[in-house]
C-alpha cells in the first residue's frame, strides 16, 4: 500500500494555473481533472494557484478541464514572464462596463417608454447575456449535474427574475455579481502577491567561473561546486559557502533581519540575499530547486493549501447550507401561493431574493483570503508558518516552553575557568578533555575544543579507544591507555565510590551561581579538573519574553539539561516563570505532555534537531535558525528563519490577528445572511438589496482579510 503511494507521489506533476476567480471554480476544476482518463488523483491549491496531478494527463487535457473558466496551465518550474493586464483592461471587466452602460440606457428608455417597453427589455436582456453568459453556462451545466453551487443559485435567480418580468433587477443582479467576482479575483491576486514577490527575490542568472573562463549562466544550469562571483550591490543567485573575499550581506529576504551580517571564508550564504560592499567568490552547495529560498516558497505554497480548522468548518457548512437555501427558496416561492392562495409573482420574487442572498460567496472566501495573506506576510518577514492549522493554533497559545542552549542563549559557549583539583599540568588536562569531547555532539564540547586550539594544545595526537556516550551525563574513553570521564558533576556521584567531596561541591556551586556550567574531568578513582563554561544570553531573549507577557501569554518555562544553579541564574535574568533543569530529552518530552494536559495550548521553541520529540508533542513546534538548517525547516510547524527570538512576538501577534479576523469574517458573513433572510418575512428584501448584501459581505470580508498585510514585526 505504501509502495503504491510512493509510486503515485513520484508520478505527480505540479502545474501553475492562471485564471482562478473563486474557490468554487477551483473546486469544480479539481473535480473535472479527476475525471480525465489516466488521472489517479488531483489536488488544487487555490491559495497558490497550483494543481498537483497524479497519473497521466497532457496540458491540453487539463486546460480543457478548465475551459469553463478559460484556465491556462504551465509546469511549476517553467520560468515564464507573466504579462500583467491592468484590472480595467481585462476582457470580463470590459464586458461588465459595457453591460453597465446598456443598463443605464435601458433604464432611461424605460422612463420614457415604460418599464416593460420592448426597447428596455431587449437592452436589459443584452446586458444580462454580455455580463453573465459564462455564469449562465456554468450555472445550467452544474444544475443538470445536481451540483448546487453559487453559479446555480445566481442563474436560477436571474432567469426567474426575467420570467416574472423583473428584467431590470435581473440585469442589475448579473452586473453586481460580475463586479463581486472581479473584486474577489483581484483581492485574492493581491493576497498572492506576497508569494510572487518571494519568487522574484533571487536573480535568474549568475556570473560563474569554470576553469579560467567567466560566463553568465542561467540558475537552472548552475552545478554544485561551481564558483559564483558576486559583485558589490548584487543579489546572490544560489546558496553556497564563501571561498574568497569578505563582505556584509543583507539577509532580510530570508531571515527578516534588517541588520547586514558580515560574511567571510567558510561562512554560509543564501540565494536572494544582497551583497553590500565586498567582492565575494562563493562555492555553490545546492541546485536551484534546493536553495533555502526555493524551499521557503515551496513550503509557503504548500502551507496555503493546508486547510485550517475554521476553513474545514466553512467548507462542510457550505455543502449543507447551499442545498438548504435552495429548498427554503423553493418552499417560499411555492407554499404560500399553493396553500394560502397568495400572489405567485410576489412569492416567486421573494424566493429568488432568498436564492441571491443565500449565495455563500462571502462565507467561502472568508477564511482562505485571511490565511493566504497572513502566511505570505509572515514569509516576507522571515517566519515560515507551515499551514493554516498552525496559524490558528499559534493564535490560541497560552504557554511557551523554551530550550535554553542555542535558543535563549547564543549556543556558542566559552571556557571561563579551569580549576586544577589534582596536581596535574593544565595543558595536559585540557588536551585530554578536548580529545574526549571531540567525539561528543554536545554544544559545550566545542567550547573546550576551541580553548584547546587557542592554547595551542595538540589533542589530535592523543589516541582515543573504547569511546562511549553516557546519555545526558557525559562521555568516557581510554586516552593513551588510561580511562577518563568528562561530564556533569552528578556523573561522578555515580562513578566515584565516595562521590564528590563537600568542599568540591561548594566550589562547583559557586561557579554555577555565576551562571556557568561546570564540566568535570576525572579518572575512575579521582576528580582531576573542573572546567567552567558560560553561554551568553541573547540580547533579544528577555525582550521577546516580556512582549509575550504583554500579549497575554500566561506561562513561560525554560527546559534545560544544564544544572539547577546555572539554569536558575539564566532563567531569573530572562524573567521566565518556571525553570526545569537537569532534564534528559525524554523528560523534556514528558514535561511538554504534562504542560499540555494543564494549559491545553503550549508551544515548544528549540533548534529543531535536539528537541524534535518535544517539538512534535507540543501544540505548535517552533524552530529557530531555519535559514541554516534543513532539519528545522522539516521538523517544526513554524520556523523563525533568523537565529534569534526577535520574530516570535511578531508571529504570535500575526496569528492572534488572523484568528480574530477569521472569526470576524465568519460571524459577519453568517450575520448578514441571517439579517437579509429576516427581511424576507415582511417582504422588504429586493433582488438588488440581496445582491448588494452578498457582494458587500464578500468585499468586506476580503478587505478585512487583506488587513493582515499591514501587520508588522
XYZ file of C-alpha atoms in Angstrom, residues 119-502:
384
model
C -36.510 48.533 -26.169
C -35.843 48.354 -22.399
C -36.353 44.577 -22.221
C -34.029 43.985 -25.198
C -31.274 46.156 -23.693
C -31.665 44.569 -20.229
C -31.514 41.129 -21.898
C -28.412 42.100 -23.894
C -26.785 43.400 -20.692
C -27.564 40.121 -18.886
C -26.112 37.969 -21.677
C -22.987 40.096 -22.107
C -22.058 40.232 -18.413
C -23.417 36.844 -17.401
C -23.139 34.344 -20.241
C -20.222 32.469 -18.555
C -22.229 32.474 -15.315
C -25.287 31.019 -17.115
C -23.258 28.312 -18.897
C -21.634 27.200 -15.623
C -24.883 27.516 -13.684
C -27.025 25.495 -16.124
C -24.338 22.842 -16.553
C -23.994 22.415 -12.765
C -27.789 22.448 -12.316
C -28.209 19.498 -14.682
C -25.384 17.701 -12.847
C -27.071 18.452 -9.464
C -24.009 20.388 -8.273
C -25.622 23.213 -6.336
C -23.053 25.994 -6.128
C -23.279 29.799 -6.244
C -23.415 29.769 -10.083
C -26.610 27.668 -9.908
C -28.170 29.982 -7.319
C -27.441 33.095 -9.376
C -28.519 31.548 -12.703
C -31.890 30.369 -11.326
C -32.442 33.760 -9.644
C -31.707 35.787 -12.804
C -33.719 33.546 -15.172
C -36.559 33.570 -12.611
C -36.453 37.375 -12.398
C -36.706 37.640 -16.192
C -39.582 35.097 -16.213
C -41.695 37.204 -13.833
C -40.898 40.415 -15.738
C -38.238 41.829 -13.384
C -35.770 42.407 -16.245
C -34.161 45.485 -14.704
C -33.460 43.856 -11.355
C -32.232 40.655 -13.053
C -29.747 42.679 -15.112
C -28.532 44.614 -12.035
C -28.052 41.312 -10.172
C -25.854 39.971 -13.013
C -23.744 43.156 -13.079
C -23.271 43.257 -9.314
C -22.393 39.546 -9.221
C -19.813 40.055 -12.007
C -18.349 43.032 -10.102
C -18.246 40.938 -6.924
C -16.417 38.095 -8.755
C -13.926 40.562 -10.284
C -13.198 42.156 -6.909
C -12.804 38.732 -5.269
C -10.360 37.702 -8.003
C -8.438 40.991 -7.651
C -8.262 40.632 -3.851
C -7.005 37.031 -3.979
C -4.432 38.149 -6.548
C -3.339 40.856 -4.109
C -3.072 38.265 -1.328
C -0.941 36.002 -3.578
C 1.452 38.884 -4.325
C 3.391 38.012 -1.160
C 4.379 34.668 -2.726
C 5.078 36.205 -6.135
C 7.393 38.759 -4.537
C 9.305 35.861 -2.889
C 9.704 34.188 -6.294
C 11.290 37.316 -7.733
C 13.825 37.708 -4.917
C 16.670 35.634 -6.400
C 18.277 36.529 -9.777
C 17.599 34.166 -12.702
C 21.290 34.014 -13.750
C 24.733 34.418 -12.173
C 28.364 35.068 -13.118
C 30.111 31.678 -12.905
C 33.808 30.830 -13.227
C 34.572 27.437 -14.783
C 38.284 26.879 -15.220
C 39.704 30.236 -16.333
C 36.536 31.336 -18.072
C 33.844 33.588 -16.552
C 30.321 33.398 -18.021
C 26.717 34.321 -17.234
C 24.797 31.089 -16.581
C 21.042 30.575 -16.039
C 20.371 29.306 -12.493
C 18.886 26.033 -13.861
C 22.275 25.224 -15.433
C 24.461 26.064 -12.430
C 26.017 22.950 -10.869
C 27.039 22.159 -7.298
C 30.733 23.161 -6.740
C 30.601 25.888 -9.427
C 32.296 29.132 -8.325
C 29.873 32.085 -8.336
C 31.293 35.618 -8.447
C 29.161 38.189 -6.619
C 29.991 41.874 -7.047
C 29.063 44.647 -4.556
C 25.386 45.628 -4.833
C 24.379 42.336 -6.476
C 21.954 39.703 -5.169
C 23.128 36.122 -4.766
C 21.501 33.686 -7.178
C 22.419 30.453 -5.336
C 23.133 29.068 -1.853
C 26.781 28.416 -1.133
C 29.892 28.878 1.025
C 32.269 31.840 0.724
C 35.671 30.692 -0.574
C 37.234 34.120 -1.189
C 36.589 37.668 0.000
C 34.719 39.337 2.848
C 31.556 41.454 2.797
C 28.385 42.321 4.661
C 25.245 40.572 3.417
C 21.698 41.840 3.900
C 19.708 38.669 4.689
C 16.340 40.389 5.337
C 14.656 38.487 2.490
C 15.402 35.141 4.170
C 15.614 35.850 7.897
C 13.716 39.138 8.266
C 16.826 40.694 9.930
C 17.376 44.236 8.682
C 20.950 44.495 10.031
C 23.531 43.182 7.487
C 25.710 40.244 8.616
C 29.473 40.086 7.978
C 30.454 37.039 5.900
C 33.962 35.738 5.302
C 35.617 32.474 4.172
C 33.674 29.279 5.119
C 30.503 31.224 6.012
C 27.198 30.094 4.519
C 25.292 32.475 2.201
C 21.811 32.236 0.687
C 20.179 32.906 -2.663
C 18.122 36.117 -2.722
C 20.317 37.962 -0.194
C 22.116 41.219 -1.094
C 25.904 41.638 -1.150
C 26.579 45.128 0.210
C 30.207 46.098 -0.250
C 32.862 43.445 -0.987
C 33.623 41.126 -3.919
C 32.802 37.523 -2.998
C 33.576 34.185 -4.567
C 31.048 31.572 -3.484
C 31.202 27.815 -3.963
C 27.672 26.670 -4.882
C 26.361 23.983 -2.483
C 22.792 23.398 -3.736
C 20.954 23.226 -7.033
C 18.390 25.951 -7.721
C 15.386 23.807 -6.662
C 17.074 23.005 -3.302
C 18.077 26.526 -2.229
C 16.693 27.888 1.029
C 14.510 30.447 -0.789
C 13.132 27.710 -3.105
C 12.269 25.582 -0.058
C 10.604 28.559 1.637
C 8.473 29.273 -1.462
C 7.523 25.594 -1.774
C 6.628 25.292 1.919
C 4.646 28.569 1.891
C 2.647 27.407 -1.130
C 2.011 24.015 0.467
C 1.030 25.762 3.697
C -1.616 27.771 1.872
C -3.191 24.533 0.627
C -3.467 23.181 4.190
C -7.000 23.748 5.430
C -7.334 25.488 8.772
C -9.980 24.140 11.196
C -12.220 27.147 10.510
C -11.879 26.625 6.751
C -12.787 22.938 7.083
C -15.853 24.016 9.100
C -16.853 26.564 6.431
C -16.449 24.027 3.598
C -18.591 21.427 5.399
C -21.162 24.061 6.368
C -21.403 25.384 2.778
C -22.141 21.864 1.462
C -25.210 21.610 3.726
C -26.105 25.298 3.599
C -26.385 25.703 -0.218
C -28.927 22.880 -0.844
C -30.840 24.029 2.285
C -31.124 27.571 0.860
C -32.402 26.177 -2.476
C -35.087 24.096 -0.686
C -36.052 27.067 1.512
C -36.317 29.391 -1.528
C -38.386 26.796 -3.419
C -40.704 26.350 -0.439
C -41.060 30.132 -0.064
C -41.952 30.536 -3.761
C -44.443 27.634 -3.915
C -46.067 27.005 -0.481
C -47.836 30.381 0.195
C -49.449 30.561 -3.318
C -50.478 26.865 -3.237
C -51.764 26.644 0.335
C -52.760 30.235 1.118
C -53.713 31.488 -2.345
C -51.046 34.212 -2.209
C -49.799 36.027 -5.314
C -47.429 33.757 -7.316
C -45.387 36.630 -8.742
C -44.721 38.190 -5.325
C -43.671 34.933 -3.633
C -41.548 33.720 -6.578
C -39.780 37.099 -6.337
C -39.164 36.551 -2.611
C -37.867 33.039 -3.310
C -35.464 34.454 -5.911
C -34.249 37.097 -3.439
C -33.523 34.313 -0.937
C -31.503 32.446 -3.607
C -29.402 35.548 -4.267
C -28.812 36.470 -0.631
C -28.153 32.810 0.175
C -25.160 32.724 -2.187
C -22.265 31.589 0.079
C -19.536 33.720 -1.623
C -18.618 35.740 1.480
C -18.619 32.665 3.706
C -16.459 30.569 1.352
C -13.858 33.328 0.802
C -13.812 34.493 4.460
C -11.078 32.089 5.653
C -8.740 31.404 2.673
C -8.085 35.085 1.941
C -7.030 35.636 5.583
C -4.781 32.545 5.668
C -3.111 33.235 2.304
C -2.439 36.851 3.340
C -1.098 36.000 6.815
C 1.214 33.173 5.670
C 2.553 35.329 2.809
C 3.186 38.289 5.128
C 4.941 36.037 7.658
C 7.251 34.605 4.961
C 8.253 38.119 3.862
C 9.184 38.869 7.484
C 11.378 35.794 7.962
C 8.792 33.487 9.562
C 7.644 30.276 7.902
C 4.176 29.111 9.046
C 3.552 25.662 7.595
C -0.243 25.670 7.351
C -3.484 27.389 8.302
C -3.951 24.987 11.223
C -0.643 26.115 12.789
C -1.524 29.767 12.172
C -4.793 29.332 14.091
C -3.192 27.267 16.860
C -0.420 29.845 17.374
C -3.101 32.498 17.868
C -4.601 30.474 20.733
C -1.362 29.632 22.635
C -1.290 30.132 26.401
C 2.133 28.724 27.381
C 5.660 28.729 25.926
C 8.433 26.252 26.700
C 11.949 27.265 25.629
C 15.022 25.137 25.188
C 17.957 27.017 26.776
C 21.129 26.338 24.806
C 21.066 27.921 21.367
C 17.538 29.289 21.851
C 17.534 31.629 24.852
C 21.337 31.672 24.804
C 23.637 32.093 21.804
C 24.724 28.455 21.911
C 28.384 29.479 21.465
C 29.780 28.827 24.968
C 33.287 29.848 26.060
C 35.581 28.341 28.710
C 35.812 30.842 31.592
C 37.647 28.903 34.362
C 39.925 25.857 34.594
C 40.388 24.693 38.196
C 43.031 22.013 38.903
C 41.820 19.649 41.652
C 44.728 17.173 41.401
C 48.239 18.500 40.926
C 48.346 17.998 37.159
C 49.559 20.066 34.207
C 46.697 22.341 32.990
C 47.540 21.965 29.280
C 47.743 18.175 29.600
C 44.288 18.049 31.279
C 42.806 20.453 28.688
C 44.187 18.225 25.896
C 42.589 15.085 27.416
C 39.258 16.925 27.881
C 39.315 18.166 24.262
C 40.238 14.691 22.942
C 37.279 13.172 24.838
C 34.871 15.890 23.700
C 35.913 15.500 20.049
C 33.554 12.524 19.842
C 30.707 14.327 21.604
C 27.916 16.306 19.891
C 27.193 18.449 22.988
C 27.335 22.266 22.472
C 29.736 22.618 25.426
C 32.222 20.251 23.748
C 33.009 22.846 21.082
C 33.949 25.386 23.799
C 36.567 23.030 25.287
C 37.965 22.201 21.829
C 38.171 25.918 20.922
C 40.010 26.642 24.175
C 42.494 23.845 23.414
C 43.061 25.192 19.895
C 43.574 28.750 21.206
C 46.091 27.476 23.809
C 47.944 25.534 21.061
C 47.238 22.129 22.674
C 47.642 19.263 20.145
C 44.806 16.976 21.317
C 44.514 15.273 17.889
C 47.754 13.413 18.635
C 46.159 11.575 21.600
C 44.910 8.001 20.994
C 41.226 7.519 21.872
C 39.807 4.000 22.365
C 36.549 2.498 23.708
C 34.679 5.800 23.424
C 31.077 5.769 24.660
C 28.470 8.405 25.454
C 26.522 8.381 28.741
C 23.181 9.956 27.741
C 22.511 13.290 29.441
C 25.590 12.968 31.700
C 28.829 12.898 29.703
C 31.292 10.651 27.856
C 34.035 8.139 28.733
C 37.004 6.754 26.803
C 40.540 5.425 27.114
C 43.162 8.132 26.335
C 46.658 6.756 25.693
C 45.701 3.635 27.702
C 44.133 5.401 30.730
C 40.346 5.563 31.265
C 38.866 9.057 31.723
C 35.367 10.517 32.195
C 34.123 14.025 31.406
C 30.621 15.268 32.154
C 28.306 16.761 34.744
C 29.111 16.607 38.487
C 26.312 14.063 39.011
C 28.142 11.660 36.655
C 30.959 11.483 39.249
C 28.464 10.849 42.068
C 27.888 7.546 40.232
C 31.485 6.879 39.065
C 33.328 7.519 42.374
C 32.604 5.227 45.289
C 32.897 8.136 47.753
C 31.054 10.582 45.425
C 32.043 14.265 45.160
C 33.511 15.848 48.310
C 31.524 18.626 50.042
